[in-house]
CSV table of C-alpha atoms in Angstrom, one decimal:
chain,number,residue,atom,x,y,z
A,249,UNK,CA,27.4,-28.1,19.4
A,250,UNK,CA,24.8,-27.7,16.7
A,251,UNK,CA,22.8,-24.5,16.8
A,252,UNK,CA,19.1,-25.3,16.3
A,253,UNK,CA,17.8,-21.8,16.8
A,254,UNK,CA,15.4,-20.8,14.1
A,255,UNK,CA,16.8,-18.3,11.6
A,256,UNK,CA,15.6,-14.8,12.2
A,257,UNK,CA,13.1,-13.7,9.6
A,258,UNK,CA,13.6,-10.5,7.7
A,259,UNK,CA,11.1,-7.7,8.6
A,260,UNK,CA,8.9,-6.1,6.0
A,261,UNK,CA,6.8,-3.0,6.3
A,262,UNK,CA,3.8,-1.9,4.2
A,263,UNK,CA,1.6,1.1,4.7
A,264,UNK,CA,-1.7,2.2,3.0
A,265,UNK,CA,-3.3,5.6,3.1
A,266,UNK,CA,-6.9,5.9,4.2
A,267,UNK,CA,-7.8,8.1,1.1
A,268,UNK,CA,-10.9,6.2,0.1
A,269,UNK,CA,-11.7,2.6,-0.9
A,270,UNK,CA,-9.0,1.0,-3.0
A,271,UNK,CA,-9.6,0.0,-6.5
A,272,UNK,CA,-9.3,-3.4,-8.1
A,273,UNK,CA,-5.9,-2.2,-9.4
A,274,UNK,CA,-4.7,-1.6,-5.8
A,275,UNK,CA,-6.0,-5.0,-4.7
A,276,UNK,CA,-4.6,-7.1,-7.6
A,277,UNK,CA,-1.4,-5.0,-7.8
A,278,UNK,CA,-0.5,-5.0,-4.1
A,279,UNK,CA,-3.0,-5.9,-1.4
A,280,UNK,CA,-3.7,-9.4,-2.6
A,281,UNK,CA,0.0,-10.3,-2.1
A,282,UNK,CA,0.2,-8.8,1.4
A,283,UNK,CA,-1.2,-12.0,3.0
A,284,UNK,CA,1.6,-14.0,1.4
A,285,UNK,CA,4.1,-11.4,2.7
A,286,UNK,CA,2.7,-11.8,6.2
A,287,UNK,CA,3.4,-15.5,6.1
A,288,UNK,CA,6.9,-15.2,4.7
A,289,UNK,CA,8.3,-12.3,6.8
A,290,UNK,CA,8.2,-10.7,10.2
A,291,UNK,CA,5.6,-8.1,9.0
A,292,UNK,CA,4.0,-4.8,10.0
A,293,UNK,CA,1.1,-3.2,8.2
A,294,UNK,CA,0.0,0.4,8.9
A,295,UNK,CA,-2.9,2.6,8.1
A,296,UNK,CA,-0.9,5.7,7.1
A,297,UNK,CA,-3.3,8.3,8.4
A,298,UNK,CA,-0.6,11.0,9.1
A,299,UNK,CA,0.4,10.9,5.5
A,300,UNK,CA,-3.2,11.6,4.4
A,301,UNK,CA,-3.5,15.0,5.9
A,302,UNK,CA,-1.2,16.7,3.4
A,303,UNK,CA,-4.6,17.1,1.6
A,304,UNK,CA,-7.5,18.6,3.6
A,305,UNK,CA,-9.7,16.0,5.1
A,306,UNK,CA,-13.3,16.2,6.3
A,307,UNK,CA,-13.1,14.9,9.9
A,308,UNK,CA,-16.0,12.6,10.1
A,309,UNK,CA,-15.3,11.1,6.6
A,310,UNK,CA,-11.6,10.8,7.5
A,311,UNK,CA,-12.4,8.8,10.7
A,312,UNK,CA,-14.6,6.5,8.7
A,313,UNK,CA,-12.0,5.9,6.1
A,314,UNK,CA,-9.3,5.1,8.7
A,315,UNK,CA,-11.7,2.5,10.2
A,316,UNK,CA,-12.6,1.1,6.8
A,317,UNK,CA,-8.9,0.6,5.8
A,318,UNK,CA,-8.1,-1.1,9.1
A,319,UNK,CA,-11.1,-3.4,8.4
A,320,UNK,CA,-9.8,-4.0,4.9
A,321,UNK,CA,-6.4,-5.0,6.1
A,322,UNK,CA,-8.1,-7.8,8.1
A,323,UNK,CA,-10.5,-8.6,5.3
A,324,UNK,CA,-7.6,-9.4,2.9
A,325,UNK,CA,-6.5,-12.1,5.4
A,326,UNK,CA,-4.0,-10.4,7.6
A,327,UNK,CA,-3.9,-12.0,11.1
A,328,UNK,CA,-3.3,-9.4,13.8
A,329,UNK,CA,-1.9,-12.1,16.0
A,330,UNK,CA,0.9,-13.0,13.6
A,331,UNK,CA,1.5,-9.5,12.0
A,332,UNK,CA,1.5,-6.1,13.5
A,333,UNK,CA,-1.5,-4.3,12.2
A,334,UNK,CA,-1.8,-0.7,13.5
A,335,UNK,CA,-2.8,2.9,12.8
A,336,UNK,CA,0.2,5.1,12.2
A,337,UNK,CA,-1.0,8.1,14.4
A,338,UNK,CA,-1.5,5.7,17.4
A,339,UNK,CA,2.3,5.4,17.6
A,340,UNK,CA,3.7,8.9,18.5
A,341,UNK,CA,7.3,7.8,17.6
A,342,UNK,CA,6.5,8.3,13.9
A,343,UNK,CA,6.0,12.0,14.3
A,344,UNK,CA,8.9,12.4,16.8
A,345,UNK,CA,11.4,10.6,14.6
A,346,UNK,CA,10.2,12.4,11.5
A,347,UNK,CA,11.1,15.8,13.1
A,348,UNK,CA,14.6,14.6,14.1
A,349,UNK,CA,15.2,13.2,10.6
A,350,UNK,CA,14.0,16.5,9.1
A,351,UNK,CA,17.2,17.9,10.6
A,352,UNK,CA,19.3,15.3,8.8
A,353,UNK,CA,17.7,15.8,5.4
A,354,UNK,CA,18.8,18.5,3.0
A,355,UNK,CA,16.4,20.9,1.4
A,356,UNK,CA,17.8,20.2,-2.0
A,357,UNK,CA,17.0,16.5,-1.6
A,358,UNK,CA,13.3,17.2,-0.9
A,359,UNK,CA,13.0,19.8,-3.6
A,360,UNK,CA,14.0,17.2,-6.2
A,361,UNK,CA,11.2,14.8,-5.3
A,362,UNK,CA,9.1,14.3,-8.4
A,363,UNK,CA,6.0,13.4,-6.4
A,364,UNK,CA,6.1,16.7,-4.6
A,365,UNK,CA,6.2,18.5,-7.9
A,366,UNK,CA,3.2,16.5,-9.2
A,367,UNK,CA,1.1,16.9,-6.1
A,368,UNK,CA,1.9,20.6,-5.9
A,369,UNK,CA,0.3,21.0,-9.3
A,370,UNK,CA,-2.7,18.9,-8.4
A,371,UNK,CA,-3.3,20.8,-5.1
A,372,UNK,CA,-2.0,24.3,-6.0
A,373,UNK,CA,-4.2,25.9,-3.4
A,374,UNK,CA,-2.6,23.9,-0.5
A,375,UNK,CA,1.2,23.4,-1.1
A,376,UNK,CA,2.0,22.9,2.5
A,377,UNK,CA,5.2,22.0,4.3
A,378,UNK,CA,3.9,18.5,5.2
A,379,UNK,CA,3.6,17.8,1.5
A,380,UNK,CA,7.2,18.9,1.0
A,381,UNK,CA,8.6,16.8,3.9
A,382,UNK,CA,6.3,13.8,3.3
A,383,UNK,CA,9.2,11.6,2.3
A,384,UNK,CA,10.9,12.2,5.7
A,385,UNK,CA,7.9,10.9,7.5
A,386,UNK,CA,7.9,7.9,5.2
A,387,UNK,CA,11.6,7.4,6.1
A,388,UNK,CA,10.7,7.5,9.8
A,389,UNK,CA,7.9,4.9,9.2
A,390,UNK,CA,10.5,2.5,7.7
A,391,UNK,CA,13.5,3.2,9.9
A,392,UNK,CA,11.5,3.0,13.2
A,393,UNK,CA,10.9,-0.7,12.7
A,394,UNK,CA,14.4,-1.5,11.4
A,395,UNK,CA,12.7,-2.9,8.3
A,396,UNK,CA,14.9,-5.0,6.0
A,397,UNK,CA,12.5,-4.8,3.1
A,398,UNK,CA,9.9,-2.4,1.8
A,399,UNK,CA,7.5,-3.3,-1.1
A,400,UNK,CA,7.6,-0.3,-3.5
A,401,UNK,CA,5.9,0.6,-6.7
A,402,UNK,CA,7.7,2.8,-9.3
A,403,UNK,CA,6.1,5.9,-7.9
A,404,UNK,CA,7.6,5.3,-4.4
A,405,UNK,CA,11.1,4.2,-5.5
A,406,UNK,CA,12.5,7.7,-5.0
A,407,UNK,CA,11.1,7.8,-1.5
A,408,UNK,CA,12.8,4.6,-0.5
A,409,UNK,CA,16.0,5.9,-1.9
A,410,UNK,CA,15.8,9.0,0.3
A,411,UNK,CA,15.1,6.8,3.3
A,412,UNK,CA,18.3,4.8,2.5
A,413,UNK,CA,20.2,8.1,2.2
A,414,UNK,CA,19.0,9.4,5.5
A,415,UNK,CA,19.8,6.1,7.3
A,416,UNK,CA,23.3,6.0,5.8
A,417,UNK,CA,23.9,9.6,6.8
A,418,UNK,CA,22.8,9.1,10.4
A,419,UNK,CA,24.7,5.8,10.7
A,420,UNK,CA,27.9,7.5,9.4
A,421,UNK,CA,27.6,10.5,11.8
A,422,UNK,CA,26.7,8.5,14.9
A,423,UNK,CA,27.6,4.8,14.3
A,424,UNK,CA,25.2,2.1,13.0
A,425,UNK,CA,21.7,2.9,14.2
A,426,UNK,CA,19.3,2.1,11.4
A,427,UNK,CA,18.9,-0.9,9.2
A,428,UNK,CA,19.3,0.4,5.6
A,429,UNK,CA,16.2,-0.9,3.9
A,430,UNK,CA,16.1,-2.7,0.6
A,431,UNK,CA,13.3,-2.6,-2.0
A,432,UNK,CA,11.2,-5.8,-2.0
A,433,UNK,CA,10.6,-7.1,-5.5
A,434,UNK,CA,8.3,-10.1,-5.1
A,435,UNK,CA,5.6,-11.6,-7.1
A,436,UNK,CA,4.4,-8.9,-9.5
A,437,UNK,CA,0.7,-8.2,-9.2
A,438,UNK,CA,-1.2,-7.1,-12.3
A,439,UNK,CA,-0.8,-3.5,-13.4
A,440,UNK,CA,-4.5,-2.8,-13.9
A,441,UNK,CA,-5.4,0.0,-16.3
A,442,UNK,CA,-8.4,2.2,-16.6
A,443,UNK,CA,-11.4,0.4,-18.1
A,444,UNK,CA,-12.3,3.5,-20.2
A,445,UNK,CA,-8.7,4.6,-21.2
A,446,UNK,CA,-6.5,1.5,-20.9
A,447,UNK,CA,-3.4,3.6,-21.6
A,448,UNK,CA,-3.7,5.0,-18.1
A,449,UNK,CA,-3.4,3.3,-14.7
A,450,UNK,CA,-6.7,2.6,-12.9
A,451,UNK,CA,-7.3,5.3,-10.3
A,452,UNK,CA,-10.1,6.0,-7.9
A,453,UNK,CA,-9.5,9.8,-8.5
A,454,UNK,CA,-10.6,9.4,-12.1
A,455,UNK,CA,-13.6,11.6,-12.7
A,456,UNK,CA,-15.3,8.8,-14.7
A,457,UNK,CA,-16.6,6.2,-12.3
A,458,UNK,CA,-16.8,3.7,-15.1
A,459,UNK,CA,-13.1,3.7,-15.4
A,460,UNK,CA,-12.4,1.8,-12.2
A,461,UNK,CA,-13.8,-1.0,-10.1
A,462,UNK,CA,-13.8,-0.3,-6.3
A,463,UNK,CA,-13.0,-3.2,-4.1
A,464,UNK,CA,-16.4,-2.8,-2.5
A,465,UNK,CA,-18.5,-2.3,-5.7
A,466,UNK,CA,-21.6,-4.5,-5.7
A,467,UNK,CA,-21.6,-7.5,-8.1
A,468,UNK,CA,-24.2,-5.7,-10.4
A,469,UNK,CA,-22.0,-2.6,-10.6
A,470,UNK,CA,-18.9,-4.6,-11.3
A,471,UNK,CA,-20.7,-6.4,-14.2
A,472,UNK,CA,-21.8,-3.1,-15.7
A,473,UNK,CA,-18.4,-1.6,-15.5
A,474,UNK,CA,-16.6,-4.6,-17.0
A,475,UNK,CA,-19.2,-4.9,-19.8
A,476,UNK,CA,-18.6,-1.2,-20.7
A,477,UNK,CA,-14.8,-1.6,-20.8
A,478,UNK,CA,-13.1,-0.3,-23.9
A,479,UNK,CA,-11.8,-3.1,-26.2
A,480,UNK,CA,-11.3,-2.8,-30.0
A,481,UNK,CA,-12.9,-3.8,-33.3
A,482,UNK,CA,-11.0,-7.0,-33.9
A,483,UNK,CA,-13.3,-9.1,-31.7
A,484,UNK,CA,-10.6,-11.6,-30.9
A,485,UNK,CA,-9.4,-12.5,-27.4
A,486,UNK,CA,-5.6,-12.6,-27.6
A,487,UNK,CA,-2.8,-10.6,-26.0
A,488,UNK,CA,-0.9,-8.3,-28.4
A,489,UNK,CA,0.7,-5.0,-29.1
A,490,UNK,CA,-1.7,-2.1,-29.5
A,491,UNK,CA,-4.6,-4.0,-28.0
A,492,UNK,CA,-4.5,-2.1,-24.6
A,493,UNK,CA,-8.2,-2.7,-23.7
A,494,UNK,CA,-8.2,-6.5,-24.4
A,495,UNK,CA,-4.8,-6.8,-22.8
A,496,UNK,CA,-6.1,-5.1,-19.6
A,497,UNK,CA,-9.1,-7.4,-19.4
A,498,UNK,CA,-6.9,-10.5,-20.0
A,499,UNK,CA,-4.5,-9.3,-17.3
A,500,UNK,CA,-7.4,-8.9,-14.8
A,501,UNK,CA,-8.8,-12.3,-15.7
A,502,UNK,CA,-5.4,-14.0,-15.4
A,503,UNK,CA,-4.8,-12.5,-12.0
A,504,UNK,CA,-8.3,-13.6,-10.7
A,505,UNK,CA,-8.2,-17.1,-12.2
A,506,UNK,CA,-4.5,-18.0,-12.3
A,507,UNK,CA,-4.8,-18.8,-16.0
A,508,UNK,CA,-2.0,-17.7,-18.4
A,509,UNK,CA,-2.7,-15.7,-21.5
A,510,UNK,CA,-2.3,-18.6,-23.9
A,511,UNK,CA,-4.9,-20.6,-22.0
A,512,UNK,CA,-7.3,-17.7,-21.9
A,513,UNK,CA,-6.9,-17.1,-25.6
A,514,UNK,CA,-7.5,-20.9,-26.3
A,515,UNK,CA,-10.6,-20.9,-24.0
A,516,UNK,CA,-12.2,-18.0,-25.8
A,517,UNK,CA,-11.2,-18.8,-29.3
A,518,UNK,CA,-14.1,-18.1,-31.7
A,519,UNK,CA,-16.0,-16.3,-28.9
A,520,UNK,CA,-16.8,-12.6,-28.9
A,521,UNK,CA,-16.0,-9.9,-26.4
A,522,UNK,CA,-19.4,-10.1,-24.8
A,523,UNK,CA,-18.8,-13.6,-23.6
A,524,UNK,CA,-15.3,-12.8,-22.5
A,525,UNK,CA,-16.3,-9.6,-20.6
A,526,UNK,CA,-19.0,-11.7,-18.8
A,527,UNK,CA,-16.4,-14.2,-17.7
A,528,UNK,CA,-14.0,-11.4,-16.5
A,529,UNK,CA,-16.8,-9.8,-14.6
A,530,UNK,CA,-17.8,-13.1,-12.9
A,531,UNK,CA,-14.1,-13.8,-12.0
A,532,UNK,CA,-13.7,-10.3,-10.5
A,533,UNK,CA,-17.0,-10.7,-8.5
A,534,UNK,CA,-15.9,-14.0,-7.1
A,535,UNK,CA,-12.4,-12.7,-6.3
A,536,UNK,CA,-13.7,-9.8,-4.3
A,537,UNK,CA,-16.7,-11.5,-2.7
A,538,UNK,CA,-14.9,-13.0,0.3
A,539,UNK,CA,-13.1,-9.8,0.9
A,540,UNK,CA,-16.3,-7.8,0.9
A,541,UNK,CA,-18.0,-10.3,3.2
A,542,UNK,CA,-15.2,-10.2,5.7
A,543,UNK,CA,-15.1,-6.4,5.5
A,544,UNK,CA,-18.8,-6.1,6.3
A,545,UNK,CA,-18.3,-8.5,9.3
A,546,UNK,CA,-15.5,-6.4,10.7
A,547,UNK,CA,-17.2,-3.1,10.1
A,548,UNK,CA,-20.1,-4.5,12.1
A,549,UNK,CA,-17.9,-5.0,15.1
A,550,UNK,CA,-16.2,-1.7,15.9
A,551,UNK,CA,-15.2,-2.9,19.4
A,552,UNK,CA,-13.1,-5.6,17.8
A,553,UNK,CA,-11.5,-3.1,15.4
A,554,UNK,CA,-10.6,-0.8,18.2
A,555,UNK,CA,-9.1,-3.7,20.1
A,556,UNK,CA,-7.0,-4.7,17.1
A,557,UNK,CA,-5.8,-1.1,16.7
A,558,UNK,CA,-4.9,-0.8,20.4
A,559,UNK,CA,-3.0,-4.1,20.5
A,560,UNK,CA,-1.3,-3.3,17.2
A,561,UNK,CA,-0.2,0.1,18.4
A,562,UNK,CA,1.2,-1.4,21.6
A,563,UNK,CA,3.2,-4.0,19.7
A,564,UNK,CA,4.4,-1.4,17.2
A,565,UNK,CA,5.4,1.1,20.0
A,566,UNK,CA,7.5,-1.5,21.7
A,567,UNK,CA,9.7,-1.7,18.6
A,568,UNK,CA,9.4,2.0,17.5
A,569,UNK,CA,10.2,3.4,21.0
A,570,UNK,CA,13.4,1.4,21.3
A,571,UNK,CA,14.6,2.8,18.0
A,572,UNK,CA,13.5,6.4,18.9
A,573,UNK,CA,15.3,6.2,22.3
A,574,UNK,CA,18.5,4.9,20.6
A,575,UNK,CA,18.3,7.8,18.2
A,576,UNK,CA,17.6,10.5,20.8
A,577,UNK,CA,20.5,9.2,23.0
A,578,UNK,CA,23.0,9.3,20.1
A,579,UNK,CA,21.9,12.9,19.2
A,580,UNK,CA,22.4,14.0,22.8
A,581,UNK,CA,18.9,14.4,24.2
A,582,UNK,CA,18.2,13.9,27.9
A,583,UNK,CA,15.9,10.9,28.0
A,584,UNK,CA,13.1,10.8,30.6
A,585,UNK,CA,13.2,8.2,33.3
């Protein structure tokens, strides 16, 4: 008898911290692809607010940022009816599993985390235990949902590796409990560099506001920032070694228009950087316009956002609690009725 049951889709999990409005680099490099991921996989997307408090937060501003990032997830096209969209702290199982996994993670493993070393230097006045054990909470995020795949950038690769190590260790001690996640290497978004120093990655923490475009910059601001972007003295639009500024603008333009570098070079042959920058700015404005318009609409309906958060947390908890109960039972806890 033929089995016509649909093949089970793999589950993918992505999280974003509410640490301010993302940049154009965050959008083109990751967020733009999340809608495609939501269509191809059984997907969950979280506002990772618990992770954000390793750095001191101003409460009112923090609440606003959490709401804004939730609205942004919807604005990039995620459908909360098809994907689980939720706020991490609304699902207590994240914190509960993180504590248990802390007891199955070695001190030496955490002390080797390069991101801890980097952030300790950046926040030398607040090197807290949460910053140290941050990767264990990230492991709990992933393992709670039995995620098959996790999109990771190079700076998060080490964190996924420790999540895999923890999962394998627990599975070996108690029998298979967690899905061991794999890194997801999908369509590569653009690696967008600073507009003022194109040898560095675009970052919202850059002290020079001209170095980055925020997803919610106004069209006028975007145009000014792109026009002030660093290029070189050659005056020729073509991709090449040692041409970091022009390469960066071409990468941005390609990601926004879908044109490859050869076509871009052909279109702007004999034209100066002024005309090219104007075209890049227009492409960026049009790329971000619908996202900004949807964001403004969602931010104007807080009741809807709260409803999305509540329903998302309920759906997330139904999966997370099953995993947590399984873990607690295997460890030997007495479960409540």
